Short mmCIF file of C-alpha atoms in Angstrom, two decimals:
data_model
loop_
_atom_site.label_atom_id
_atom_site.label_comp_id
_atom_site.label_asym_id
_atom_site.label_seq_id
_atom_site.Cartn_x
_atom_site.Cartn_y
_atom_site.Cartn_z
CA MET G 1472 -194.26 32.49 -45.42
CA LYS G 1473 -197.73 33.92 -44.97
CA ARG G 1474 -199.32 30.68 -46.16
CA VAL G 1475 -197.20 28.76 -43.63
CA SER G 1476 -198.28 31.09 -40.79
CA ASN G 1477 -201.94 30.60 -41.73
CA ASN G 1478 -201.60 26.80 -41.67
CA ILE G 1479 -199.28 26.36 -38.67
CA PRO G 1480 -200.64 28.42 -35.74
CA SER G 1481 -197.61 27.70 -33.52
CA LEU G 1482 -195.37 29.59 -35.97
CA LYS G 1483 -197.75 32.46 -36.68
CA VAL G 1484 -196.41 34.97 -34.16
CA ARG G 1485 -192.77 34.49 -35.15
CA ILE G 1486 -193.50 34.59 -38.89
CA HIS G 1487 -195.56 37.77 -38.41
CA GLN G 1488 -192.59 39.38 -36.66
CA ILE G 1489 -190.27 38.47 -39.55
CA ILE G 1490 -192.73 39.81 -42.15
CA ASP G 1491 -193.30 43.02 -40.15
CA GLU G 1492 -189.54 43.63 -39.91
CA ALA G 1493 -189.08 43.07 -43.66
CA LEU G 1494 -191.94 45.42 -44.54
CA ILE G 1495 -190.75 48.16 -42.20
CA ASN G 1496 -187.19 47.90 -43.55
CA TYR G 1497 -188.48 48.20 -47.12
CA LYS G 1498 -190.71 51.13 -46.18
CA ASN G 1499 -187.80 52.96 -44.51
CA LYS G 1500 -185.40 52.29 -47.38
CA THR G 1501 -187.69 53.53 -50.15
CA LYS G 1502 -188.60 56.75 -48.30
CA ASP G 1503 -191.13 57.27 -51.07
CA SER G 1504 -194.74 56.67 -50.14
CA THR G 1505 -195.67 56.17 -53.80
CA ASN G 1506 -193.62 52.96 -54.08
CA PHE G 1507 -195.12 51.47 -50.96
CA SER G 1508 -198.62 52.45 -52.07
CA LYS G 1509 -198.02 50.62 -55.35
CA LEU G 1510 -196.85 47.57 -53.42
CA SER G 1511 -199.98 47.76 -51.25
CA ALA G 1512 -202.22 47.87 -54.31
CA ILE G 1513 -200.45 44.88 -55.91
CA VAL G 1514 -200.68 42.83 -52.70
CA ASN G 1515 -204.36 43.69 -52.30
CA GLN G 1516 -205.12 42.37 -55.80
CA ASP G 1517 -203.73 38.89 -55.03
CA ALA G 1518 -206.31 36.39 -56.29
CA SER G 1519 -205.47 33.74 -53.66
CA GLY G 1520 -206.72 35.90 -50.79
CA ILE G 1521 -203.40 35.82 -48.94
CA GLY G 1522 -202.67 39.36 -50.10
CA GLN G 1523 -205.79 40.63 -48.34
CA SER G 1524 -204.62 39.00 -45.10
CA PHE G 1525 -201.33 40.91 -45.48
CA ILE G 1526 -203.27 44.17 -45.71
CA ALA G 1527 -205.46 43.33 -42.72
CA GLU G 1528 -202.85 41.89 -40.35
CA HIS G 1529 -199.63 43.88 -40.80
CA LYS G 1530 -199.14 47.37 -39.41
CA ALA G 1531 -197.06 48.57 -42.37
CA PHE G 1532 -200.24 48.36 -44.49
CA GLN G 1533 -202.39 50.12 -41.88
CA GLY G 1534 -202.56 53.35 -43.85
CA TYR G 1535 -203.54 51.61 -47.08
CA SER G 1536 -206.16 49.53 -45.24
CA LEU G 1537 -207.58 52.73 -43.77
CA SER G 1538 -207.65 54.28 -47.24
CA LEU G 1539 -209.68 51.34 -48.60
CA PHE G 1540 -212.11 51.58 -45.68
CA ASN G 1541 -212.59 55.32 -46.16
CA GLU G 1542 -213.18 54.96 -49.88
CA LYS G 1543 -215.94 52.42 -49.22
CA THR G 1544 -217.65 54.22 -46.34
CA GLN G 1545 -217.55 57.72 -47.86
CA ARG G 1546 -219.82 56.49 -50.65
CA HIS G 1547 -222.53 56.15 -48.02
CA ASP G 1548 -223.03 59.84 -47.33
CA ILE G 1549 -225.69 61.48 -45.18
CA ASP G 1550 -228.26 61.23 -47.98
CA TYR G 1551 -227.78 57.46 -48.18
CA ILE G 1552 -227.96 57.12 -44.38
CA LEU G 1553 -231.15 59.16 -44.03
CA LYS G 1554 -232.78 57.30 -46.90
CA ASN G 1555 -232.15 53.92 -45.26
CA ILE G 1556 -232.41 54.70 -41.55
CA THR G 1557 -235.39 53.27 -39.68
CA GLY G 1558 -236.55 53.81 -36.12
CA ASP G 1559 -239.09 55.44 -33.84
CA PHE G 1560 -239.98 59.16 -33.98
CA ILE G 1561 -237.05 60.03 -36.28
CA ASN G 1562 -236.99 63.57 -37.65
CA LYS G 1563 -234.80 63.25 -40.74
CA ASP G 1564 -234.75 66.99 -41.44
CA LEU G 1565 -233.47 67.66 -37.94
CA LEU G 1566 -230.88 64.87 -38.27
CA ARG G 1567 -229.66 66.39 -41.54
CA LYS G 1568 -229.40 69.82 -39.89
CA ARG G 1569 -227.46 68.43 -36.89
CA HIS G 1570 -225.14 66.46 -39.17
CA LYS G 1571 -224.39 69.52 -41.33
CA GLU G 1572 -223.54 71.50 -38.20
CA PHE G 1573 -221.20 68.71 -37.11
CA GLN G 1574 -219.59 68.36 -40.55
CA ASP G 1575 -218.95 72.09 -40.96
CA ILE G 1576 -217.29 72.42 -37.56
CA TYR G 1577 -215.32 69.18 -37.92
CA GLY G 1578 -214.01 70.24 -41.35
CA ASP G 1579 -212.97 73.67 -40.06
CA LEU G 1580 -211.09 72.13 -37.12
CA ILE G 1581 -209.25 69.62 -39.32
CA ARG G 1582 -208.18 72.35 -41.75
CA LYS G 1583 -207.02 74.48 -38.84
CA TYR G 1584 -205.03 71.87 -36.92
CA LEU G 1585 -203.96 69.28 -39.53
CA LYS G 1586 -200.30 70.22 -39.65
CA ASP G 1587 -197.33 68.09 -38.69
CA ASN G 1588 -196.18 68.71 -35.08
CA VAL G 1589 -198.84 71.39 -34.55
CA GLU G 1590 -199.74 72.14 -30.92
CA ARG G 1591 -203.25 70.84 -30.17
CA GLU G 1592 -203.64 72.25 -26.67
CA ASN G 1593 -205.95 74.99 -27.98
CA LEU G 1594 -208.28 72.34 -29.44
CA ILE G 1595 -208.42 70.57 -26.09
CA VAL G 1596 -209.20 73.83 -24.29
CA GLU G 1597 -211.89 74.67 -26.87
CA THR G 1598 -213.50 71.25 -26.39
CA LYS G 1599 -213.73 71.71 -22.62
CA LEU G 1600 -215.15 75.21 -23.05
CA VAL G 1601 -217.87 73.88 -25.36
CA ALA G 1602 -218.83 71.27 -22.75
CA GLY G 1603 -218.90 73.76 -19.91
CA ASP G 1604 -219.26 72.74 -16.27
CA ILE G 1605 -222.50 70.78 -16.00
CA LYS G 1606 -223.41 68.85 -12.86
CA GLN G 1607 -225.36 65.65 -13.42
CA THR G 1608 -226.59 63.89 -10.28
CA PRO G 1609 -228.76 60.80 -9.79
CA GLU G 1610 -231.53 63.09 -8.52
CA LYS G 1611 -231.35 65.66 -11.31
CA ILE G 1612 -230.18 65.20 -14.90
CA ALA G 1613 -229.85 68.30 -17.07
CA TRP G 1614 -230.70 67.58 -20.72
CA ASP G 1615 -232.52 70.66 -21.93
CA ALA G 1616 -232.06 72.53 -25.21
CA SER G 1617 -228.94 74.31 -23.94
CA VAL G 1618 -227.24 70.94 -23.38
CA ARG G 1619 -228.58 69.20 -26.49
CA ASP G 1620 -227.47 72.05 -28.74
CA LYS G 1621 -223.88 71.46 -27.61
CA VAL G 1622 -223.79 67.88 -28.88
CA PRO G 1623 -222.98 68.45 -32.60
CA ARG G 1624 -220.27 71.01 -31.80
CA LEU G 1625 -218.86 68.88 -28.99
CA LEU G 1626 -218.86 65.74 -31.14
CA ALA G 1627 -217.03 67.63 -33.90
CA HIS G 1628 -214.30 68.66 -31.44
CA VAL G 1629 -213.97 65.13 -29.99
CA PHE G 1630 -213.74 63.54 -33.44
CA ALA G 1631 -211.30 66.21 -34.65
CA LEU G 1632 -208.99 65.45 -31.72
CA TRP G 1633 -209.27 61.72 -32.44
CA THR G 1634 -208.49 62.24 -36.13
CA LEU G 1635 -205.48 64.44 -35.39
CA GLN G 1636 -204.07 62.03 -32.81
CA ASN G 1637 -204.18 59.25 -35.43
CA ALA G 1638 -202.85 61.24 -38.41
CA SER G 1639 -199.42 59.58 -38.72
CA ASN G 1640 -200.46 57.65 -41.85
CA TYR G 1641 -201.64 60.90 -43.44
CA PHE G 1642 -198.26 62.57 -43.03
CA GLU G 1643 -196.41 59.49 -44.32
CA VAL G 1644 -198.10 59.77 -47.73
CA ALA G 1645 -197.65 63.48 -48.31
CA THR G 1646 -196.97 62.90 -52.02
CA GLU G 1647 -200.14 60.86 -52.66
CA GLU G 1648 -203.05 62.37 -54.60
CA ASN G 1649 -205.55 60.67 -52.29
CA GLN G 1650 -203.72 61.73 -49.12
CA SER G 1651 -206.96 62.69 -47.36
CA SER G 1652 -208.19 59.07 -47.58
CA TYR G 1653 -205.38 58.12 -45.17
CA LEU G 1654 -207.05 60.10 -42.37
CA LEU G 1655 -208.88 58.22 -39.65
CA ARG G 1656 -212.23 59.98 -39.65
CA PRO G 1657 -215.85 59.18 -38.83
CA HIS G 1658 -218.39 58.30 -41.47
CA ALA G 1659 -221.96 59.54 -41.55
CA ALA G 1660 -223.47 56.34 -40.11
CA GLN G 1661 -221.30 56.61 -37.00
CA VAL G 1662 -222.17 60.26 -36.46
CA VAL G 1663 -225.91 59.62 -36.89
CA SER G 1664 -225.68 56.60 -34.56
CA ILE G 1665 -224.18 58.78 -31.83
CA PHE G 1666 -226.86 61.41 -32.34
CA ARG G 1667 -229.57 58.78 -31.97
CA MET G 1668 -228.03 57.26 -28.83
CA LEU G 1669 -228.06 60.74 -27.30
CA GLY G 1670 -231.64 61.35 -28.37
CA ILE G 1671 -230.65 63.87 -31.05
CA GLY G 1672 -232.76 63.90 -34.18
CA ASP G 1673 -236.22 62.92 -33.00
CA LYS G 1674 -239.32 64.88 -32.08
CA LYS G 1675 -238.56 65.24 -28.36
CA GLU G 1676 -234.74 64.95 -28.28
CA GLU G 1677 -234.77 63.47 -24.79
CA LEU G 1678 -232.02 61.40 -23.18
CA THR G 1679 -233.76 58.04 -23.02
CA ASN G 1680 -232.86 54.38 -23.48
CA ASN G 1681 -231.93 53.76 -27.10
CA LEU G 1682 -230.96 50.72 -29.16
CA VAL G 1683 -228.78 51.25 -32.23
CA GLN G 1684 -227.95 48.50 -34.71
CA ILE G 1685 -224.47 48.69 -36.27
CA GLY G 1686 -223.16 45.82 -38.35
CA THR G 1687 -219.91 43.95 -37.66
CA GLY G 1688 -216.94 45.89 -39.02
CA GLU G 1689 -218.91 49.14 -39.32
CA GLY G 1690 -217.20 50.80 -36.37
CA LYS G 1691 -219.05 50.15 -33.11
CA SER G 1692 -215.95 51.05 -31.08
CA VAL G 1693 -215.73 54.37 -32.92
CA THR G 1694 -219.33 54.98 -31.88
CA LEU G 1695 -219.00 54.06 -28.20
CA GLY G 1696 -215.75 55.96 -27.59
CA PRO G 1697 -216.95 59.45 -28.61
CA THR G 1698 -220.35 58.86 -26.99
CA ALA G 1699 -218.66 58.01 -23.69
CA THR G 1700 -216.39 61.06 -24.04
CA ILE G 1701 -219.29 63.45 -24.64
CA LEU G 1702 -221.31 62.07 -21.74
CA ALA G 1703 -218.29 62.30 -19.41
CA LEU G 1704 -217.65 65.90 -20.49
CA LEU G 1705 -221.30 66.70 -19.83
CA GLY G 1706 -221.10 65.45 -16.24
CA PHE G 1707 -221.92 61.72 -16.31
CA ASP G 1708 -220.13 58.61 -15.08
CA VAL G 1709 -220.05 56.23 -18.06
CA ARG G 1710 -219.73 52.44 -18.09
CA CYS G 1711 -219.12 50.61 -21.37
CA ALA G 1712 -219.98 46.92 -21.00
CA CYS G 1713 -218.87 44.13 -23.31
CA TYR G 1714 -218.94 40.33 -23.01
CA SER G 1715 -215.24 40.05 -23.96
CA GLU G 1716 -212.39 41.38 -21.82
CA TYR G 1717 -210.08 41.38 -24.86
CA LEU G 1718 -212.46 43.42 -27.04
CA SER G 1719 -213.26 45.74 -24.15
CA GLN G 1720 -209.59 46.55 -23.49
CA ARG G 1721 -208.86 46.89 -27.22
CA ASP G 1722 -211.61 49.46 -27.65
CA TYR G 1723 -210.62 51.28 -24.45
CA LYS G 1724 -206.97 51.56 -25.48
CA GLY G 1725 -208.02 52.77 -28.92
CA PHE G 1726 -209.68 55.84 -27.43
CA LEU G 1727 -207.54 56.25 -24.31
CA PRO G 1728 -205.44 59.13 -25.77
CA VAL G 1729 -208.66 61.13 -26.25
CA PHE G 1730 -209.88 60.32 -22.72
CA GLU G 1731 -206.52 61.37 -21.27
CA SER G 1732 -206.25 64.57 -23.30
CA LEU G 1733 -209.71 65.72 -22.20
CA GLY G 1734 -209.25 64.65 -18.58
CA VAL G 1735 -212.18 62.22 -18.44
CA VAL G 1736 -210.36 58.93 -17.76
CA GLN G 1737 -211.71 58.73 -14.20
CA TYR G 1738 -215.29 59.03 -15.44
CA ILE G 1739 -215.17 56.29 -18.09
CA ARG G 1740 -214.89 52.56 -17.38
CA TYR G 1741 -214.72 49.76 -19.93
CA GLY G 1742 -215.08 46.14 -18.87
CA THR G 1743 -217.06 42.93 -18.93
CA PHE G 1744 -220.42 42.80 -17.18
CA ASN G 1745 -218.80 41.04 -14.21
CA LYS G 1746 -215.99 43.59 -14.03
CA LEU G 1747 -218.41 46.51 -14.00
CA CYS G 1748 -220.47 44.80 -11.29
CA GLU G 1749 -217.29 44.48 -9.22
CA ASP G 1750 -216.57 48.19 -9.71
CA MET G 1751 -220.06 49.09 -8.54
CA ILE G 1752 -220.16 46.97 -5.39
CA ASN G 1753 -216.63 48.03 -4.39
CA ARG G 1754 -217.03 51.76 -5.06
CA ASN G 1755 -217.08 52.50 -1.31
CA GLY G 1756 -214.41 49.96 -0.37
CA ASN G 1757 -213.58 46.29 -0.78
CA ILE G 1758 -216.95 44.70 0.03
CA ARG G 1759 -215.49 41.23 0.62
CA GLN G 1760 -212.86 42.56 3.03
CA MET G 1761 -215.48 44.62 4.86
CA VAL G 1762 -217.76 41.58 5.29
CA GLU G 1763 -214.89 39.40 6.51
CA GLU G 1764 -213.72 42.02 9.03
CA PHE G 1765 -217.25 42.67 10.28
CA ILE G 1766 -217.96 38.99 10.89
CA LEU G 1767 -214.58 38.26 12.49
CA ASN G 1768 -214.03 41.52 14.40
CA GLY G 1769 -217.41 43.20 14.64
CA SER G 1770 -216.15 46.25 12.72
CA SER G 1771 -214.57 47.17 9.40
CA SER G 1772 -211.71 49.48 8.45
CA ALA G 1773 -211.92 48.82 4.70
CA ALA G 1774 -214.72 51.30 4.00
CA GLN G 1775 -213.60 54.47 2.26
CA SER G 1776 -214.30 57.58 4.29
CA GLY G 1777 -215.18 60.99 2.97
CA GLN G 1778 -218.08 62.33 0.97
CA ARG G 1779 -217.85 62.81 -2.78
CA ILE G 1780 -220.30 64.19 -5.25
CA GLU G 1781 -221.81 61.25 -7.09
CA ARG G 1782 -222.40 61.69 -10.80
CA ALA G 1783 -225.40 60.31 -12.62
CA LYS G 1784 -224.47 57.02 -14.29
CA ILE G 1785 -225.02 55.89 -17.86
CA LEU G 1786 -224.48 52.37 -19.20
CA LEU G 1787 -223.44 51.75 -22.82
CA ILE G 1788 -223.65 48.10 -23.89
CA ASP G 1789 -221.67 46.63 -26.77
CA GLU G 1790 -223.21 43.52 -28.36
CA VAL G 1791 -226.54 44.00 -26.59
CA ASP G 1792 -227.78 40.63 -27.91
CA ILE G 1793 -225.26 38.97 -25.58
CA PHE G 1794 -226.72 40.95 -22.68
CA PHE G 1795 -230.17 39.55 -23.41
CA SER G 1796 -228.92 35.97 -23.42
CA ARG G 1797 -229.74 33.55 -20.59
CA ASP G 1798 -226.27 34.05 -19.08
CA PHE G 1799 -226.91 37.70 -18.22
CA TYR G 1800 -230.43 39.04 -18.57
CA GLY G 1801 -232.49 38.55 -15.42
CA ASN G 1802 -229.58 37.05 -13.50
CA VAL G 1803 -228.10 38.55 -10.36
CA TYR G 1804 -224.42 39.05 -9.55
CA THR G 1805 -223.62 37.25 -6.28
CA PRO G 1806 -220.14 37.93 -4.87
CA SER G 1807 -218.86 35.74 -2.05
CA ALA G 1808 -216.23 36.07 0.66
CA SER G 1809 -214.11 33.33 2.25
CA LEU G 1810 -213.75 33.40 6.04
CA ARG G 1811 -210.44 32.10 7.43
CA ASP G 1812 -209.93 31.61 11.17
CA PRO G 1813 -208.57 28.79 13.38
CA THR G 1814 -211.89 28.60 15.26
CA ILE G 1815 -213.69 27.79 11.99
CA THR G 1816 -211.31 24.88 11.40
CA SER G 1817 -211.86 23.65 14.97
CA LEU G 1818 -215.63 23.98 14.64
CA ILE G 1819 -215.71 22.01 11.39
CA SER G 1820 -213.51 19.32 12.96
CA TYR G 1821 -215.84 19.13 15.99
CA ILE G 1822 -218.98 18.82 13.83
CA TRP G 1823 -217.31 16.05 11.83
CA THR G 1824 -216.22 14.04 14.86
CA GLN G 1825 -219.70 14.39 16.43
CA ARG G 1826 -221.59 13.76 13.22
CA LYS G 1827 -223.25 10.60 14.57
CA SER G 1828 -224.46 12.19 17.85
CA ASN G 1829 -227.40 14.11 16.33
CA LEU G 1830 -225.95 17.57 17.04
CA ASN G 1831 -228.33 20.51 17.05
CA LEU G 1832 -227.66 24.23 16.65
CA ASN G 1833 -227.80 24.99 20.38
CA GLN G 1834 -225.16 22.35 21.13
CA ILE G 1835 -222.89 23.83 18.46
CA LYS G 1836 -223.42 27.35 19.89
CA ALA G 1837 -222.47 26.06 23.35
CA THR G 1838 -218.97 25.22 22.09
CA ALA G 1839 -218.19 28.91 21.49
#
């Protein structure tokens, strides 16, 4: 069936549904995680390659797929990362110190809260207390030592909440020896990437523009989500830009439970470059409607009244090479509005009928 779905795209969705139902029924009937883990291992060893597509594409194998990913990434520990990392002004000793602080706190939180049906409200409250109440405005951005020193602890709390919210696979395999490998958790490269984006781990530790290279499949979304969360908790408005609406919404939904739990949804926006431009130009009201009303009526009621404290804004770009392509970099975003009025129709009709009479602007104005 899987081979048929791979070769006949029109049947793929329906065949996937049938396979998913069969796998879930088998998983529920066995009620023994060991049997399903053995099945996962056998499927993954299929020489034709179809078995690997089973593991990658069907939710029943999600836990096993996660286990494989963790086993591969955990081999690349902080020593491996620091040995291979390159960049400007990097202080590897400081990065190692910050990572150890993160790892110790993250481990303590997981051990404390990793229990089935445990109440996590205290973790959420702790996370907000670590962040504090910092005001970041366009005129004044606070990023001194007191703020920077919060980052490892804050990141540990954010990642702990994310891990705990995605721990269903862990509890399903309670009898497995490698149960901990079924936890969704960050690897060292992701943690170090976040530190570098936030200016942590160099000589000055300033919040400046940074470019981080992360390979395909190495967890960019798991780097952007926590970074956006930390910045929102520390008082910023965050925009995460991506060239693809599908990928943007997928990444946003993946971290939405964390955003909601910590109350930062209103400060984080994911979208395409065009969508984020629309958000910016319409932040004080529908700009197109305001232009139309002003031209037609001489006034506008679409503007939003009331003063609000504006946060400093930070832009995170996914796939920055796309941003530097000819379609985006150096271009301007030019919205347009369509005016609709009977007089416009009459005017166009008049100009058309008089098109051979050498009309000038003053003659057209005289028709008003």
